[in-house]
Short mmCIF file of C-alpha atoms in Angstrom, two decimals:
data_model
loop_
_atom_site.label_atom_id
_atom_site.label_comp_id
_atom_site.label_asym_id
_atom_site.label_seq_id
_atom_site.Cartn_x
_atom_site.Cartn_y
_atom_site.Cartn_z
CA UNK B 73 42.41 15.71 107.86
CA UNK B 74 39.12 15.38 109.82
CA UNK B 75 35.86 17.30 109.89
CA UNK B 76 34.15 18.42 112.99
CA UNK B 77 30.17 17.58 113.30
CA UNK B 78 28.56 19.02 116.58
CA UNK B 79 25.58 16.66 117.84
CA UNK B 80 24.38 15.11 121.18
CA UNK B 81 26.36 12.97 122.87
CA UNK B 82 25.71 9.51 121.67
CA UNK B 83 26.81 6.91 123.77
CA UNK B 84 26.06 7.82 127.37
CA UNK B 85 24.13 10.17 129.49
CA UNK B 86 24.94 13.21 130.80
CA UNK B 87 27.52 14.47 128.78
CA UNK B 88 25.61 17.32 126.78
CA UNK B 89 27.11 18.49 123.66
CA UNK B 90 30.24 17.00 121.91
CA UNK B 91 32.50 17.50 118.84
CA UNK B 92 32.82 14.58 117.16
CA UNK B 93 35.44 14.44 114.75
CA UNK B 94 34.85 12.64 111.47
CA UNK B 95 37.83 11.90 108.87
CA UNK B 96 37.26 12.79 105.12
CA UNK B 97 37.82 8.95 104.83
CA UNK B 98 34.92 8.37 106.99
CA UNK B 99 33.05 10.64 104.86
CA UNK B 100 34.23 8.78 102.00
CA UNK B 101 32.80 5.78 103.41
CA UNK B 102 29.49 7.25 104.42
CA UNK B 103 29.02 8.54 100.87
CA UNK B 104 29.73 4.92 99.91
CA UNK B 105 27.26 4.06 102.27
CA UNK B 106 24.78 6.14 101.12
CA UNK B 107 24.87 5.54 97.35
CA UNK B 108 25.95 1.52 97.44
CA UNK B 109 25.88 -0.01 100.51
CA UNK B 110 22.63 0.67 101.99
CA UNK B 111 21.23 -0.50 98.59
CA UNK B 112 22.79 -3.56 98.52
CA UNK B 113 21.53 -4.67 101.55
CA UNK B 114 17.88 -4.29 100.71
CA UNK B 115 17.34 -4.19 96.71
CA UNK B 116 13.82 -3.16 96.95
CA UNK B 117 12.96 0.97 97.45
CA UNK B 118 10.39 0.74 99.91
CA UNK B 119 12.89 -0.99 102.16
CA UNK B 120 16.36 0.08 101.29
CA UNK B 121 15.15 4.04 102.37
CA UNK B 122 15.50 2.85 105.98
CA UNK B 123 18.90 1.59 105.52
CA UNK B 124 19.90 4.68 103.38
CA UNK B 125 18.43 7.48 105.18
CA UNK B 126 17.20 6.69 108.49
CA UNK B 127 19.94 4.48 109.90
CA UNK B 128 22.19 7.60 109.06
CA UNK B 129 19.62 10.10 110.76
CA UNK B 130 20.05 7.87 113.78
CA UNK B 131 23.84 7.66 113.51
CA UNK B 132 24.09 11.61 113.50
CA UNK B 133 22.71 11.38 116.74
CA UNK B 134 24.49 8.12 117.98
CA UNK B 135 28.39 7.49 117.28
CA UNK B 136 28.32 3.75 117.71
CA UNK B 137 25.67 3.51 114.85
CA UNK B 138 27.70 5.45 112.77
CA UNK B 139 30.84 3.50 113.36
CA UNK B 140 28.57 0.40 112.49
CA UNK B 141 27.85 1.73 109.23
CA UNK B 142 31.14 2.94 108.29
CA UNK B 143 32.39 -0.47 109.17
CA UNK B 144 30.02 -2.08 106.75
CA UNK B 145 30.69 0.22 104.16
CA UNK B 146 34.33 -0.71 104.40
CA UNK B 147 33.41 -4.33 104.31
CA UNK B 148 31.45 -3.62 101.25
CA UNK B 149 34.43 -2.00 99.38
CA UNK B 150 36.32 -4.89 100.79
CA UNK B 151 34.19 -7.42 98.82
CA UNK B 152 34.09 -4.81 95.62
CA UNK B 153 38.17 -4.36 95.54
CA UNK B 154 39.98 -7.32 95.70
CA UNK B 155 43.10 -5.50 95.57
CA UNK B 156 42.56 -3.88 98.55
CA UNK B 157 40.40 -6.44 100.55
CA UNK B 158 42.89 -7.41 103.25
CA UNK B 159 43.64 -3.35 104.08
CA UNK B 160 39.92 -2.64 103.81
CA UNK B 161 38.65 -5.92 106.18
CA UNK B 162 41.07 -4.47 108.74
CA UNK B 163 39.69 -0.84 108.82
CA UNK B 164 36.06 -2.49 108.77
CA UNK B 165 37.30 -4.49 111.98
CA UNK B 166 38.66 -1.29 113.37
CA UNK B 167 35.22 0.68 113.10
CA UNK B 168 33.36 -2.28 114.39
CA UNK B 169 35.70 -2.40 117.49
CA UNK B 170 34.44 1.24 118.23
CA UNK B 171 30.84 0.67 117.46
CA UNK B 172 31.03 -2.46 119.78
CA UNK B 173 32.45 -0.09 122.87
CA UNK B 174 29.60 2.19 121.92
CA UNK B 175 26.74 -0.30 121.60
CA UNK B 176 27.93 -1.73 125.12
CA UNK B 177 27.80 1.77 126.79
CA UNK B 178 24.44 1.99 125.24
CA UNK B 179 22.91 -1.32 126.66
CA UNK B 180 24.11 -0.06 130.30
CA UNK B 181 21.98 2.97 129.62
CA UNK B 182 18.95 1.76 127.88
CA UNK B 183 16.37 4.22 127.29
CA UNK B 184 13.50 5.90 125.22
CA UNK B 185 16.49 8.12 123.72
CA UNK B 186 18.32 5.31 122.36
CA UNK B 187 16.29 2.40 121.74
CA UNK B 188 16.07 2.62 118.06
CA UNK B 189 19.62 3.26 117.83
CA UNK B 190 20.21 -0.17 119.58
CA UNK B 191 17.97 -1.93 117.07
CA UNK B 192 19.79 -0.12 114.48
CA UNK B 193 23.14 -1.30 115.53
CA UNK B 194 22.14 -4.81 115.99
CA UNK B 195 20.80 -4.85 112.31
CA UNK B 196 23.69 -3.35 110.86
CA UNK B 197 25.76 -5.94 113.28
CA UNK B 198 23.96 -9.24 111.77
CA UNK B 199 24.84 -7.94 108.04
CA UNK B 200 28.25 -7.50 109.26
CA UNK B 201 28.95 -10.55 111.03
CA UNK B 202 27.65 -12.53 107.75
CA UNK B 203 29.64 -10.35 105.75
CA UNK B 204 32.95 -11.25 107.93
CA UNK B 205 32.41 -14.63 108.57
CA UNK B 206 31.81 -15.80 105.09
CA UNK B 207 33.98 -15.53 101.93
CA UNK B 208 35.85 -12.35 103.26
CA UNK B 209 37.16 -14.46 105.94
CA UNK B 210 38.48 -17.04 103.42
CA UNK B 211 39.87 -14.28 101.04
CA UNK B 212 41.90 -12.41 103.74
CA UNK B 213 42.99 -15.84 105.30
CA UNK B 214 41.79 -15.12 109.04
CA UNK B 215 41.69 -18.91 109.80
CA UNK B 216 44.39 -20.92 108.02
CA UNK B 217 44.10 -24.37 109.59
CA UNK B 218 41.32 -26.54 108.19
CA UNK B 219 40.05 -27.44 111.67
CA UNK B 220 39.42 -23.82 112.67
CA UNK B 221 37.76 -23.09 109.29
CA UNK B 222 35.10 -25.87 109.90
CA UNK B 223 34.28 -24.51 113.37
CA UNK B 224 33.63 -21.48 111.70
CA UNK B 225 31.62 -22.07 109.12
CA UNK B 226 29.39 -24.26 111.41
CA UNK B 227 28.63 -21.34 113.70
CA UNK B 228 30.95 -21.59 116.55
CA UNK B 229 31.58 -17.83 116.84
CA UNK B 230 28.81 -16.01 114.67
CA UNK B 231 26.04 -18.13 115.39
CA UNK B 232 25.82 -17.14 119.22
CA UNK B 233 26.33 -13.30 117.73
CA UNK B 234 23.14 -13.62 115.89
CA UNK B 235 21.11 -15.46 118.27
CA UNK B 236 22.19 -13.21 121.09
CA UNK B 237 20.62 -10.15 119.54
CA UNK B 238 17.15 -11.38 120.63
CA UNK B 239 17.81 -11.35 124.46
CA UNK B 240 19.41 -7.90 124.25
CA UNK B 241 17.06 -6.42 122.01
CA UNK B 242 13.88 -7.76 124.15
CA UNK B 243 13.66 -4.95 126.51
CA UNK B 244 13.48 -2.18 123.78
CA UNK B 245 10.99 -4.04 121.40
CA UNK B 246 8.12 -2.12 122.14
CA UNK B 247 9.51 1.10 121.70
CA UNK B 248 11.24 0.55 118.40
CA UNK B 249 7.69 -0.88 117.87
CA UNK B 250 6.31 2.56 118.00
CA UNK B 251 9.28 4.26 116.04
CA UNK B 252 10.59 5.13 112.89
CA UNK B 253 11.97 1.40 112.59
CA UNK B 254 8.68 -0.35 113.36
CA UNK B 255 8.41 -1.73 110.01
CA UNK B 256 11.44 -3.49 110.02
CA UNK B 257 10.39 -5.77 113.03
CA UNK B 258 7.81 -7.12 110.87
CA UNK B 259 7.92 -10.47 109.48
CA UNK B 260 4.71 -10.59 107.49
CA UNK B 261 2.61 -13.50 107.71
CA UNK B 262 5.41 -15.91 109.44
CA UNK B 263 3.18 -16.90 112.61
CA UNK B 264 0.27 -18.10 110.33
CA UNK B 265 2.00 -19.80 107.67
CA UNK B 266 1.79 -23.38 107.77
CA UNK B 267 4.64 -25.49 105.56
CA UNK B 268 2.27 -28.59 105.70
CA UNK B 269 -0.49 -26.47 103.73
CA UNK B 270 1.68 -24.79 101.26
CA UNK B 271 3.16 -26.28 97.83
CA UNK B 272 6.79 -25.35 98.23
CA UNK B 273 9.32 -26.70 95.52
CA UNK B 274 11.79 -29.26 97.25
CA UNK B 275 9.66 -29.08 100.59
CA UNK B 276 9.57 -33.06 100.22
CA UNK B 277 13.29 -33.65 99.92
CA UNK B 278 13.24 -31.44 103.41
CA UNK B 279 10.38 -33.04 105.04
CA UNK B 280 11.94 -36.81 104.39
CA UNK B 281 14.86 -35.89 106.69
CA UNK B 282 12.60 -36.91 109.53
CA UNK B 283 12.67 -40.62 109.25
CA UNK B 284 16.29 -40.24 109.69
CA UNK B 285 15.90 -39.61 113.29
CA UNK B 286 12.37 -41.01 113.97
CA UNK B 287 14.24 -43.26 116.61
CA UNK B 288 16.27 -40.90 118.12
CA UNK B 289 15.61 -39.73 121.67
CA UNK B 290 16.06 -36.43 120.30
CA UNK B 291 13.59 -36.24 117.36
CA UNK B 292 11.23 -33.81 119.17
CA UNK B 293 14.37 -31.36 118.63
CA UNK B 294 14.89 -32.30 115.39
CA UNK B 295 11.43 -32.16 114.12
CA UNK B 296 10.86 -28.77 115.63
CA UNK B 297 13.75 -27.80 113.90
CA UNK B 298 13.05 -29.09 110.46
CA UNK B 299 9.39 -27.90 111.00
CA UNK B 300 10.89 -24.49 111.24
CA UNK B 301 13.21 -24.86 108.43
CA UNK B 302 10.55 -25.72 106.26
CA UNK B 303 8.60 -22.94 107.32
CA UNK B 304 11.69 -20.74 106.46
CA UNK B 305 11.41 -22.38 102.91
CA UNK B 306 8.07 -21.70 102.39
CA UNK B 307 8.27 -18.06 103.74
CA UNK B 308 11.21 -17.21 101.42
CA UNK B 309 9.50 -19.01 98.30
CA UNK B 310 6.10 -16.89 98.65
CA UNK B 311 7.99 -13.71 97.52
CA UNK B 312 9.34 -15.11 94.22
CA UNK B 313 5.61 -15.77 93.18
CA UNK B 314 4.18 -12.91 94.82
CA UNK B 315 2.84 -10.23 92.21
CA UNK B 316 4.44 -6.62 92.10
CA UNK B 317 1.84 -4.57 93.73
CA UNK B 318 1.52 -6.92 96.72
CA UNK B 319 5.11 -7.37 97.23
CA UNK B 320 5.50 -3.35 96.91
CA UNK B 321 2.97 -2.60 99.58
CA UNK B 322 5.59 -4.64 101.99
CA UNK B 323 7.82 -2.77 104.11
CA UNK B 324 9.87 -5.54 105.86
CA UNK B 325 12.98 -7.33 105.09
CA UNK B 326 11.31 -10.19 103.32
CA UNK B 327 13.51 -12.89 102.06
CA UNK B 328 16.15 -11.94 104.06
CA UNK B 329 14.21 -12.60 106.98
CA UNK B 330 13.71 -16.31 106.26
CA UNK B 331 16.96 -17.52 107.53
CA UNK B 332 17.27 -15.14 110.32
CA UNK B 333 13.84 -16.27 111.79
CA UNK B 334 14.78 -19.70 111.52
CA UNK B 335 18.03 -18.92 113.48
CA UNK B 336 16.04 -17.08 116.38
CA UNK B 337 13.46 -19.38 116.83
CA UNK B 338 15.18 -22.75 116.48
CA UNK B 339 15.67 -24.54 120.01
CA UNK B 340 18.75 -24.03 121.68
CA UNK B 341 19.23 -27.42 121.98
CA UNK B 342 19.39 -28.22 118.29
CA UNK B 343 22.33 -25.59 118.53
CA UNK B 344 24.24 -27.41 121.05
CA UNK B 345 23.77 -30.56 118.97
CA UNK B 346 25.21 -28.74 116.17
CA UNK B 347 28.23 -27.66 118.18
CA UNK B 348 28.70 -30.76 119.31
CA UNK B 349 28.74 -32.22 115.40
CA UNK B 350 25.89 -34.89 115.69
CA UNK B 351 25.43 -36.11 112.65
CA UNK B 352 21.55 -35.38 112.48
CA UNK B 353 22.33 -31.91 113.14
CA UNK B 354 24.77 -31.48 111.04
CA UNK B 355 22.85 -32.89 108.00
CA UNK B 356 20.05 -30.52 109.13
CA UNK B 357 22.63 -27.58 108.92
CA UNK B 358 23.33 -28.92 105.47
CA UNK B 359 19.80 -28.52 104.26
CA UNK B 360 19.92 -24.80 105.85
CA UNK B 361 22.81 -24.24 103.62
CA UNK B 362 20.27 -24.97 101.01
CA UNK B 363 18.11 -22.51 102.23
CA UNK B 364 20.56 -19.88 102.52
CA UNK B 365 22.17 -20.53 99.38
CA UNK B 366 19.17 -19.03 97.41
CA UNK B 367 20.23 -15.75 98.94
CA UNK B 368 23.68 -15.85 97.21
CA UNK B 369 23.02 -12.86 95.08
CA UNK B 370 23.50 -10.52 98.15
CA UNK B 371 27.48 -10.21 98.73
CA UNK B 372 27.07 -10.61 102.54
CA UNK B 373 25.63 -14.02 102.03
CA UNK B 374 27.69 -14.88 98.95
CA UNK B 375 29.47 -18.68 99.42
CA UNK B 376 27.66 -19.18 102.74
CA UNK B 377 25.62 -22.13 101.44
CA UNK B 378 28.34 -23.65 99.47
CA UNK B 379 30.63 -23.57 102.45
CA UNK B 380 28.15 -25.36 105.02
CA UNK B 381 27.31 -28.00 102.64
CA UNK B 382 30.77 -28.71 101.82
CA UNK B 383 31.80 -28.80 105.70
CA UNK B 384 29.11 -30.83 106.56
CA UNK B 385 29.82 -33.46 103.47
CA UNK B 386 33.52 -33.46 104.59
CA UNK B 387 32.71 -34.44 108.37
CA UNK B 388 29.68 -36.57 107.61
CA UNK B 389 31.53 -38.91 104.73
CA UNK B 390 30.32 -41.56 102.69
CA UNK B 391 27.50 -43.13 105.10
CA UNK B 392 25.69 -39.95 104.55
CA UNK B 393 26.21 -39.33 101.00
CA UNK B 394 22.56 -40.63 99.96
CA UNK B 395 21.33 -37.28 102.33
CA UNK B 396 24.21 -34.89 101.00
CA UNK B 397 23.78 -35.55 97.57
CA UNK B 398 21.15 -33.11 96.81
CA UNK B 399 22.33 -30.13 98.71
CA UNK B 400 25.87 -30.58 96.89
CA UNK B 401 23.67 -30.27 93.30
CA UNK B 402 22.20 -27.45 94.60
CA UNK B 403 24.90 -25.57 95.63
CA UNK B 404 27.21 -26.48 92.38
CA UNK B 405 29.56 -29.06 94.49
CA UNK B 406 28.73 -32.21 92.46
#
């Protein structure tokens, strides 16, 4: 059974009004999004309202955003209902494929009318990537070979997806900054945060990594990557001690932004080294695993830190054990 909803042409210009069919199943997923998934993405009311109400409002005008919402709602249900996990994950992938096609058409015809939609889709897609390539991927056994699993966890596919967002959205940044989603662009005090002047728990463990590659020809790349990782840690930790009144005045993604900003600002040369499985790069990634493990309470980040540390430890072996022992303890591997 389907329901017809009249609305503007969502994905390409010049088509006028269309009748877009949505099934009862689609409506059920949208209901789940409104009352459950959207609030699980950002568990503070001032930010969750963007996901709960503003994104759907945009989706009613742009079908590719609606498909992205439905795909993420289906993934959330897959997480909640293990007995239907494989079926719901496959449904989520079907919606996501539809969303990608619409997004690609939107990119080809980027303008003031679809800038917010492109940004909303990209935000939803980042959550989708982490939800898909994490624990759900293991549970539905999408990669059975150990080597394929290691490559996945080390970011062979998902890191380019996340890092590619910045290049795609750069042309619409100024338009989004003036629109209803402007607060979601904010990263608060990130630009002014100096990890060397902050007192952050465990920072010394991160800082000490620099001694390992001090004589390496790539030390500048690793030093910058480590500095940004320490900055990400300090950025996230500040919200743990911030008073409720100050926290309540913030309208951006707070702790969730930390790992994402690190991935977007870290030099591309570092990720090339990681792709080549250089020991220093992998060790740094294990410590990134510690950072992202602090977000383990979010369903789409669940298991990420543990998986990253586990894979790095397996690949590096005994020689690097003095440096991997602490990350393993943090993620409960030892």
